[in-house]
């Protein structure tokens, strides 16, 4: 989410030169999420370093990093697996059982955020109708999601949580843009985009582990309502410093002179992205629909498993509620490391072989999960979930570079908003698929320890689907490259 949002909104406000050759998916990755280091000349970078890096710039960059690096709304969603059972328990009667608010409430927030709000807010930023300060104010609305869940739990206002998640999606999208656009941009203008993306990714991973642990403890000790009120306060608290900087006038994009030297204008610059393809042309290509399928598949499998981590540990091994939450948090450790480290290493990797290896790893591990649960202790499932979580983190980062390789950097600003609904649909469908297959298995009389087996197999099938899809895409682009290289 972070790296793709940064690139997409940057494409709205910056002019990208087009590539003159057809993409080759076996080429060395340019850098983390399409870094400036790979696309800007060395002379430009040295000019920026010589003229723009001052003590005042470093001070402001540190302030923006401290204020905006925490994307607490996304971290709250990633760490929300302990809430699934608790929120489902608020269903007032049997007729709402299949509504599964434990997965659909926050799933709705992520769906609206990805499908509607990030592209819309990005477009408003691009046209100069929304400033960084405006995003800082809107980000306060993220607290509406946990606040409404707390009200639903304590006052039996069942439908309020869906309304709150819709309002909270506005704040979550604003918070996401601030973290992954404005903060990263302060590093990008000096040719250090990878560092900015790594900081943002690492913060989300650490915060997701924190929320998993915190929600487990609060729900088990004080109940769902108290946990949600505390979470709403935390989301508001993480915005206070950025709001303070906005009030003092310090919250802004990088200096215009520095941004112009590095070909990345500040966030306040209103400029439309110029690209070689229109959205209508892109929608008519098979390349786009293959990427859309790929986006949906890896998001549905990855976020579906991430959202249901605690219930899976709880039901498959009959662990206590607290133990399942702590195991879920532990399984996210390597996920955090990959989110932080991979952006710094992508320039030394080859895209398709690494991507295919991650898909194969996830597909095999998901397929083996039922056997692991049946024959091995819970520690083995913890290792399995840790590896699949790290694979999902890597797939998310490399996916954005795949889009650039297929459509070029010039057209990324067109491709990302069109692919965003596929990611949003995956974020909604994945967790719901896990819950409904589990519920159907239980209704059919399946043992609780085996009720998640269909979901593991479904996730494995999604990873295989993504693997076959990328293999076909690779073959098609290779064939096109060969035709392009033929002499006239």
Coordinates of C-alpha atoms in Angstrom, one line a residue:
X1 CA 0.0 0.0 0.0
X2 CA 2.7 2.5 1.0
X3 CA 5.0 2.2 -1.9
X4 CA 2.2 2.0 -4.5
X5 CA 0.4 5.0 -3.0
X6 CA 3.6 7.1 -3.0
X7 CA 4.2 6.3 -6.6
X8 CA 0.7 6.8 -7.7
X9 CA 0.2 10.2 -6.1
X10 CA 3.7 11.3 -7.2
X11 CA 2.7 10.4 -10.7
X12 CA -0.3 12.8 -10.3
X13 CA 2.0 15.7 -9.4
X14 CA 5.1 15.0 -11.5
X15 CA 6.0 14.5 -15.1
X16 CA 7.6 11.2 -15.8
X17 CA 9.6 10.6 -19.0
X18 CA 8.5 7.6 -20.9
X19 CA 10.5 4.5 -21.6
X20 CA 11.6 4.0 -25.2
X21 CA 11.8 0.2 -25.1
X22 CA 9.3 -2.5 -24.3
X23 CA 9.7 -3.8 -20.7
X24 CA 11.8 -6.8 -19.9
X25 CA 10.8 -8.5 -16.8
X26 CA 14.1 -10.2 -16.4
X27 CA 16.0 -7.0 -16.0
X28 CA 17.5 -6.0 -12.7
X29 CA 15.1 -4.0 -10.5
X30 CA 15.6 -0.3 -10.8
X31 CA 15.3 0.2 -7.1
X32 CA 12.7 0.0 -4.3
X33 CA 9.3 0.9 -5.7
X34 CA 10.7 2.8 -8.7
X35 CA 13.2 4.9 -6.8
X36 CA 14.4 8.2 -8.1
X37 CA 17.9 6.8 -7.9
X38 CA 17.3 4.6 -10.9
X39 CA 15.5 7.3 -13.0
X40 CA 17.5 10.4 -12.3
X41 CA 20.9 11.2 -13.6
X42 CA 23.9 11.2 -11.3
X43 CA 24.6 14.8 -12.1
X44 CA 21.1 15.8 -10.9
X45 CA 21.6 14.0 -7.7
X46 CA 25.0 15.6 -7.0
X47 CA 23.5 19.0 -7.8
X48 CA 20.8 18.4 -5.3
X49 CA 23.2 17.1 -2.7
X50 CA 25.4 20.1 -3.2
X51 CA 22.8 22.8 -3.1
X52 CA 19.8 21.5 -1.1
X53 CA 21.1 19.5 1.9
X54 CA 21.3 22.1 4.6
X55 CA 20.9 21.9 8.4
X56 CA 17.5 23.5 8.1
X57 CA 16.4 20.9 5.5
X58 CA 17.6 18.0 7.7
X59 CA 15.7 19.5 10.6
X60 CA 12.5 19.7 8.6
X61 CA 12.9 16.3 7.1
X62 CA 13.4 14.8 10.6
X63 CA 10.2 16.6 11.8
X64 CA 8.2 15.3 8.9
X65 CA 9.6 11.8 9.4
X66 CA 8.6 11.8 13.1
X67 CA 5.2 13.3 12.3
X68 CA 4.1 11.3 9.3
X69 CA 6.0 8.0 9.3
X70 CA 3.3 6.3 11.5
X71 CA 0.4 5.1 9.4
X72 CA -1.6 4.1 12.4
X73 CA -4.9 3.4 10.5
X74 CA -3.3 0.8 8.2
X75 CA -1.4 -0.7 11.1
X76 CA -4.6 -1.0 13.1
X77 CA -6.2 -2.9 10.2
X78 CA -3.2 -5.2 9.9
X79 CA -3.2 -5.9 13.6
X80 CA -6.9 -6.3 14.0
X81 CA -7.1 -10.1 14.0
X82 CA -7.8 -10.3 17.8
X83 CA -11.0 -8.2 17.1
X84 CA -12.7 -10.7 14.7
X85 CA -14.2 -12.9 17.4
X86 CA -15.0 -9.9 19.6
X87 CA -16.8 -7.9 17.0
X88 CA -18.7 -10.9 15.7
X89 CA -20.0 -11.4 19.2
X90 CA -21.8 -8.0 18.9
X91 CA -24.3 -9.4 16.3
X92 CA -27.8 -8.8 17.8
X93 CA -29.5 -11.9 16.5
X94 CA -29.1 -14.9 14.3
X95 CA -30.2 -13.2 11.1
X96 CA -27.0 -11.1 11.1
X97 CA -24.6 -14.0 11.7
X98 CA -23.6 -14.3 8.1
X99 CA -22.9 -10.6 8.0
X100 CA -19.7 -11.3 10.0
X101 CA -18.9 -7.7 11.2
X102 CA -15.6 -9.0 12.5
X103 CA -14.3 -9.1 9.0
X104 CA -16.7 -6.9 7.0
X105 CA -16.5 -3.7 9.1
X106 CA -12.8 -3.0 8.7
X107 CA -12.9 -4.7 5.3
X108 CA -15.4 -2.0 4.2
X109 CA -13.0 0.7 5.5
X110 CA -10.1 -0.7 3.4
X111 CA -12.3 -1.3 0.4
X112 CA -13.5 2.4 0.3
X113 CA -10.0 3.6 1.1
X114 CA -8.5 1.7 -1.9
X115 CA -11.3 1.9 -4.4
X116 CA -12.6 5.5 -4.0
X117 CA -10.7 7.6 -1.5
X118 CA -7.0 7.2 -2.3
X119 CA -7.5 7.9 -6.0
X120 CA -9.9 10.8 -5.3
X121 CA -7.7 12.5 -2.7
X122 CA -4.7 11.9 -4.9
X123 CA -6.5 13.7 -7.8
X124 CA -7.4 16.6 -5.5
X125 CA -3.8 16.9 -4.4
X126 CA -2.7 16.8 -8.0
X127 CA -5.0 19.7 -8.9
X128 CA -4.0 21.8 -5.9
X129 CA -7.4 21.6 -4.3
X130 CA -6.2 19.8 -1.2
X131 CA -3.0 20.6 0.7
X132 CA -0.8 18.7 3.1
X133 CA -2.5 20.6 5.9
X134 CA -5.9 19.6 4.6
X135 CA -4.8 15.9 4.6
X136 CA -3.6 16.4 8.2
X137 CA -7.0 17.6 9.3
X138 CA -8.8 14.9 7.4
X139 CA -6.6 12.2 8.9
X140 CA -8.3 12.8 12.3
X141 CA -11.4 11.1 10.9
X142 CA -9.5 7.7 11.1
X143 CA -10.6 7.5 14.7
X144 CA -14.2 7.2 13.6
X145 CA -13.8 3.5 12.8
X146 CA -12.7 2.2 16.2
X147 CA -14.9 4.7 18.0
X148 CA -18.0 3.5 16.2
X149 CA -17.1 -0.2 17.0
X150 CA -16.8 0.8 20.6
X151 CA -20.2 2.5 20.5
X152 CA -21.7 -0.5 18.8
X153 CA -20.3 -2.8 21.5
X154 CA -21.3 -0.7 24.5
X155 CA -24.7 0.8 23.3
X156 CA -25.9 -1.9 20.9
X157 CA -25.7 0.4 17.9
X158 CA -24.9 -2.4 15.5
X159 CA -25.1 -0.5 12.2
X160 CA -23.1 2.5 13.6
X161 CA -19.8 0.6 13.1
X162 CA -20.4 0.3 9.3
X163 CA -21.1 4.1 9.1
X164 CA -18.1 4.7 11.3
X165 CA -15.9 2.6 9.0
X166 CA -17.0 4.6 6.0
X167 CA -16.1 7.9 7.7
X168 CA -12.9 6.4 9.1
X169 CA -11.9 5.4 5.5
X170 CA -11.5 9.1 4.7
X171 CA -9.1 9.6 7.6
X172 CA -7.3 6.3 6.8
X173 CA -6.7 7.4 3.2
X174 CA -5.5 10.8 4.3
X175 CA -3.2 9.3 6.9
X176 CA -1.9 6.8 4.3
X177 CA -1.2 9.6 1.8
X178 CA 0.6 11.7 4.4
X179 CA 2.8 8.8 5.5
X180 CA 3.6 7.4 2.1
X181 CA 3.7 10.5 0.0
X182 CA 4.7 13.6 1.9
X183 CA 7.1 11.9 4.3
X184 CA 8.7 9.7 1.6
X185 CA 8.9 12.7 -0.7
X186 CA 11.3 14.5 1.8
X187 CA 13.7 11.6 1.2
X188 CA 13.0 11.2 -2.5
X189 CA 14.1 14.7 -3.4
X190 CA 17.7 13.8 -2.3
X191 CA 17.6 10.5 -4.2
X192 CA 16.9 8.4 -1.0
X193 CA 13.4 7.1 -1.8
X194 CA 14.4 3.6 -0.6
X195 CA 15.2 5.0 2.8
X196 CA 11.8 6.8 3.1
X197 CA 9.9 3.7 1.9
X198 CA 11.8 1.5 4.3
X199 CA 11.1 3.8 7.2
X200 CA 7.4 3.9 6.3
X201 CA 7.2 0.1 5.8
X202 CA 9.0 -0.7 9.0
X203 CA 6.8 1.7 11.0
X204 CA 3.7 0.0 9.7
X205 CA 5.0 -3.4 10.6
X206 CA 6.1 -2.5 14.1
X207 CA 2.8 -0.7 14.7
X208 CA 0.8 -3.6 13.4
X209 CA 2.6 -5.9 15.9
X210 CA 1.9 -3.3 18.6
X211 CA -1.8 -3.1 17.8
X212 CA -2.1 -6.9 17.8
X213 CA -0.5 -7.1 21.3
X214 CA -2.5 -4.1 22.6
X215 CA -5.9 -5.2 21.3
X216 CA -5.3 -8.7 22.7
X217 CA -4.5 -7.4 26.1
X218 CA -7.3 -4.8 26.2
X219 CA -10.0 -7.1 24.9
X220 CA -9.1 -9.9 27.3
X221 CA -8.8 -7.6 30.3
X222 CA -11.3 -4.8 29.7
X223 CA -13.6 -5.8 26.8
X224 CA -14.1 -4.7 23.2
X225 CA -15.6 -1.2 23.9
X226 CA -12.7 -0.1 26.1
X227 CA -10.2 -1.5 23.6
X228 CA -11.8 0.5 20.8
X229 CA -12.0 3.7 22.8
X230 CA -8.3 3.4 23.6
X231 CA -7.5 2.7 20.0
X232 CA -9.4 5.8 18.8
X233 CA -7.4 7.8 21.3
X234 CA -4.1 6.4 19.9
X235 CA -5.1 7.1 16.3
X236 CA -5.9 10.7 17.3
X237 CA -2.7 10.9 19.4
X238 CA -0.5 9.9 16.5
X239 CA -1.9 12.9 14.5
X240 CA -1.2 15.5 17.1
X241 CA 2.3 16.3 16.1
X242 CA 1.5 16.5 12.4
X243 CA -1.5 18.8 13.3
X244 CA 0.8 21.0 15.3
X245 CA 3.2 21.3 12.4
X246 CA 0.2 22.1 10.2
X247 CA -0.9 24.9 12.5
X248 CA 2.7 26.3 12.7
X249 CA 3.0 26.2 8.9
X250 CA 5.9 23.7 8.9
X251 CA 3.9 20.8 7.5
X252 CA 4.6 21.0 3.8
X253 CA 6.2 19.5 0.8
X254 CA 10.0 19.7 0.3
X255 CA 11.4 23.1 -0.8
X256 CA 10.4 24.0 -4.3
X257 CA 13.9 24.7 -5.4
X258 CA 15.2 21.3 -4.2
X259 CA 12.2 19.5 -5.6
X260 CA 12.7 21.1 -9.0
X261 CA 16.3 20.2 -9.0
X262 CA 15.4 16.5 -8.4
X263 CA 12.4 16.5 -10.8
X264 CA 10.0 15.8 -8.0
X265 CA 7.8 18.8 -7.2
X266 CA 6.5 19.3 -3.7
X267 CA 3.1 18.1 -2.8
X268 CA 1.5 21.5 -3.1
X269 CA 2.5 21.8 -6.8
X270 CA -0.6 21.4 -9.0
X271 CA 0.4 19.6 -12.1
X272 CA -1.2 16.7 -14.0
X273 CA 0.7 13.6 -14.8
X274 CA 1.5 13.3 -18.5
X275 CA 1.6 9.7 -19.6
X276 CA 1.7 7.8 -22.9
X277 CA -1.5 5.9 -22.3
X278 CA -5.0 6.9 -21.4
X279 CA -7.1 4.9 -18.9
X280 CA -9.4 3.8 -21.7
X281 CA -6.5 2.5 -23.8
X282 CA -5.1 0.7 -20.7
X283 CA -8.4 -1.0 -19.9
X284 CA -8.4 -2.4 -23.4
X285 CA -5.2 -4.3 -23.0
X286 CA -4.7 -7.9 -21.7
X287 CA -1.7 -6.7 -19.8
X288 CA -3.9 -4.6 -17.5
X289 CA -6.4 -7.3 -16.8
X290 CA -3.6 -9.8 -16.0
X291 CA -2.2 -7.3 -13.5
X292 CA -5.6 -6.7 -12.0
X293 CA -6.1 -10.4 -11.5
X294 CA -2.6 -10.6 -10.0
X295 CA -3.4 -7.7 -7.6
X296 CA -6.6 -9.2 -6.5
X297 CA -5.2 -12.7 -5.9
X298 CA -2.2 -11.8 -3.8
X299 CA -4.2 -9.2 -1.8
X300 CA -7.1 -11.6 -1.1
X301 CA -4.8 -14.4 0.1
X302 CA -2.3 -12.2 2.0
X303 CA -4.8 -9.8 3.8
X304 CA -7.3 -12.6 4.3
X305 CA -4.7 -14.7 6.2
X306 CA -3.4 -11.6 8.0
X307 CA -6.8 -10.6 9.3
X308 CA -7.6 -14.1 10.6
X309 CA -4.3 -14.9 12.3
X310 CA -5.6 -14.9 15.9
X311 CA -8.8 -16.9 15.1
X312 CA -6.7 -19.5 13.2
X313 CA -4.4 -20.0 16.2
X314 CA -7.3 -20.0 18.6
X315 CA -9.5 -22.5 16.7
X316 CA -7.0 -24.9 15.2
X317 CA -5.0 -25.5 18.4
X318 CA -7.6 -24.5 21.0
X319 CA -5.2 -21.9 22.5
X320 CA -6.6 -19.3 24.8
X321 CA -7.7 -15.9 23.4
X322 CA -4.6 -14.2 24.8
X323 CA -2.2 -16.8 23.6
X324 CA -3.7 -16.7 20.0
X325 CA -3.2 -13.0 19.9
X326 CA 0.4 -13.1 21.1
X327 CA 1.1 -15.8 18.5
X328 CA -0.4 -13.7 15.8
X329 CA 1.9 -10.8 16.9
X330 CA 5.0 -13.0 16.9
X331 CA 4.2 -14.2 13.4
X332 CA 4.4 -10.6 12.1
X333 CA 8.1 -10.2 13.1
X334 CA 9.6 -11.3 9.8
X335 CA 6.8 -9.5 8.0
X336 CA 8.1 -6.3 9.6
X337 CA 11.7 -7.0 8.7
X338 CA 10.8 -7.6 5.0
X339 CA 8.8 -4.5 4.8
X340 CA 11.7 -2.5 6.1
X341 CA 14.6 -4.3 4.4
X342 CA 13.4 -5.3 1.0
X343 CA 13.0 -1.7 -0.3
X344 CA 16.8 -1.3 0.3
X345 CA 17.7 -4.5 -1.5
X346 CA 15.4 -4.5 -4.6
X347 CA 18.0 -2.9 -6.9
X348 CA 20.1 -6.1 -6.5
X349 CA 17.3 -8.5 -7.3
X350 CA 15.7 -9.8 -10.5
X351 CA 11.9 -9.2 -10.5
X352 CA 10.2 -12.3 -11.9
X353 CA 12.5 -15.0 -10.4
X354 CA 12.1 -13.5 -6.9
X355 CA 8.4 -12.9 -7.3
X356 CA 7.8 -16.5 -8.6
X357 CA 9.8 -17.9 -5.7
X358 CA 7.6 -16.0 -3.2
X359 CA 4.4 -17.2 -4.8
X360 CA 5.6 -20.8 -4.9
X361 CA 6.7 -20.6 -1.2
X362 CA 3.3 -19.3 -0.1
X363 CA 1.3 -21.8 -2.3
X364 CA 3.2 -24.7 -0.9
X365 CA 3.1 -23.6 2.8
X366 CA -0.7 -22.8 2.6
X367 CA -1.3 -26.3 1.1
X368 CA 0.7 -27.9 3.8
X369 CA -0.9 -26.0 6.7
X370 CA -3.8 -28.5 7.3
X371 CA -1.2 -31.3 7.6
X372 CA 1.0 -29.1 9.9
X373 CA -2.0 -28.4 12.1
X374 CA -3.0 -32.1 12.3
X375 CA 0.4 -33.6 13.0
X376 CA 2.7 -30.9 14.5
X377 CA 2.6 -28.5 17.4
X378 CA 1.5 -24.9 17.3
X379 CA 5.1 -23.7 17.0
X380 CA 5.3 -25.2 13.5
X381 CA 2.2 -23.3 12.5
X382 CA 3.8 -20.1 13.9
X383 CA 6.8 -20.7 11.6
X384 CA 4.5 -21.3 8.7
X385 CA 2.5 -18.1 9.3
X386 CA 5.7 -16.2 9.8
X387 CA 7.1 -17.3 6.4
X388 CA 3.9 -16.7 4.5
X389 CA 3.5 -13.2 6.1
X390 CA 7.0 -12.3 5.0
X391 CA 6.3 -13.6 1.5
X392 CA 3.1 -11.4 1.4
X393 CA 5.2 -8.3 2.4
X394 CA 7.7 -9.0 -0.4
X395 CA 4.9 -9.6 -2.9
X396 CA 3.3 -6.3 -2.0
X397 CA 6.6 -4.4 -2.6
X398 CA 7.5 -6.2 -5.8
X399 CA 4.0 -5.9 -7.2
X400 CA 4.4 -2.1 -7.7
X401 CA 7.7 -2.6 -9.6
X402 CA 5.9 -5.2 -11.7
X403 CA 3.4 -2.6 -12.8
X404 CA 6.2 -0.2 -13.7
X405 CA 7.9 -2.9 -15.7
X406 CA 4.8 -3.6 -17.7
X407 CA 3.4 -0.1 -18.2
X408 CA 6.5 2.0 -17.7
X409 CA 7.0 4.7 -15.0
X410 CA 5.3 7.2 -17.3
X411 CA 2.0 5.3 -17.2
X412 CA 2.1 4.3 -13.5
X413 CA -0.1 7.2 -12.5
X414 CA -2.7 5.9 -14.9
X415 CA -2.4 2.3 -14.0
X416 CA -2.4 2.6 -10.2
X417 CA -5.9 4.1 -9.8
X418 CA -7.3 1.6 -12.2
X419 CA -5.7 -1.3 -10.3
X420 CA -6.6 0.0 -6.9
X421 CA -10.2 -1.4 -7.0
X422 CA -8.7 -4.9 -7.5
X423 CA -6.7 -4.4 -4.3
X424 CA -9.7 -3.0 -2.4
X425 CA -11.8 -5.9 -3.6
X426 CA -9.2 -8.4 -2.4
X427 CA -9.0 -6.7 1.0
X428 CA -12.8 -7.2 1.3
X429 CA -13.1 -10.6 -0.2
X430 CA -10.1 -12.3 1.4
X431 CA -11.1 -12.0 5.1
X432 CA -14.7 -12.7 4.2
X433 CA -13.7 -15.8 2.3
X434 CA -11.9 -17.1 5.3
X435 CA -14.7 -16.5 7.7
X436 CA -17.5 -17.9 5.5
X437 CA -15.6 -21.1 4.6
X438 CA -14.9 -21.6 8.3
X439 CA -18.5 -21.0 9.2
X440 CA -19.7 -23.3 6.4
X441 CA -17.4 -26.0 7.6
X442 CA -18.6 -25.7 11.2
X443 CA -22.2 -25.8 10.0
X444 CA -21.4 -29.0 8.1
X445 CA -20.2 -30.6 11.3
X446 CA -16.4 -30.4 10.6
X447 CA -14.1 -30.5 13.6
X448 CA -13.0 -27.0 14.8
X449 CA -9.4 -27.8 14.2
X450 CA -10.1 -28.6 10.5
X451 CA -12.6 -25.8 9.8
X452 CA -10.0 -23.5 8.4
X453 CA -8.7 -26.1 5.9
X454 CA -10.8 -24.9 3.0
X455 CA -9.4 -21.4 3.5
X456 CA -5.8 -22.6 3.5
X457 CA -6.5 -24.5 0.3
X458 CA -8.2 -21.4 -1.2
X459 CA -5.2 -19.2 -0.4
X460 CA -2.9 -21.8 -1.9
X461 CA -5.0 -21.8 -5.1
X462 CA -4.9 -18.0 -5.2
X463 CA -1.1 -18.0 -5.0
X464 CA -1.0 -20.7 -7.8
X465 CA -3.3 -18.6 -9.9
X466 CA -1.1 -15.5 -9.4
X467 CA 2.0 -17.7 -10.3
X468 CA 0.4 -19.0 -13.5
X469 CA -0.8 -15.5 -14.4
X470 CA 2.7 -14.0 -14.0
X471 CA 4.3 -16.8 -16.0
X472 CA 1.9 -16.1 -18.9
X473 CA 2.5 -12.4 -18.6
X474 CA 6.2 -13.0 -18.7
X475 CA 6.0 -15.2 -21.8
X476 CA 3.8 -12.6 -23.6
X477 CA 6.1 -9.7 -22.8
X478 CA 9.2 -11.7 -23.8
X479 CA 7.5 -12.5 -27.2
X480 CA 6.7 -8.8 -27.6
X481 CA 10.3 -7.9 -26.7
X482 CA 11.7 -10.2 -29.3
X483 CA 9.4 -8.7 -32.0
X484 CA 10.5 -5.3 -30.9
X485 CA 14.1 -6.2 -31.2
X486 CA 13.8 -7.6 -34.7
X487 CA 15.5 -5.3 -37.3
X488 CA 13.2 -3.5 -39.7

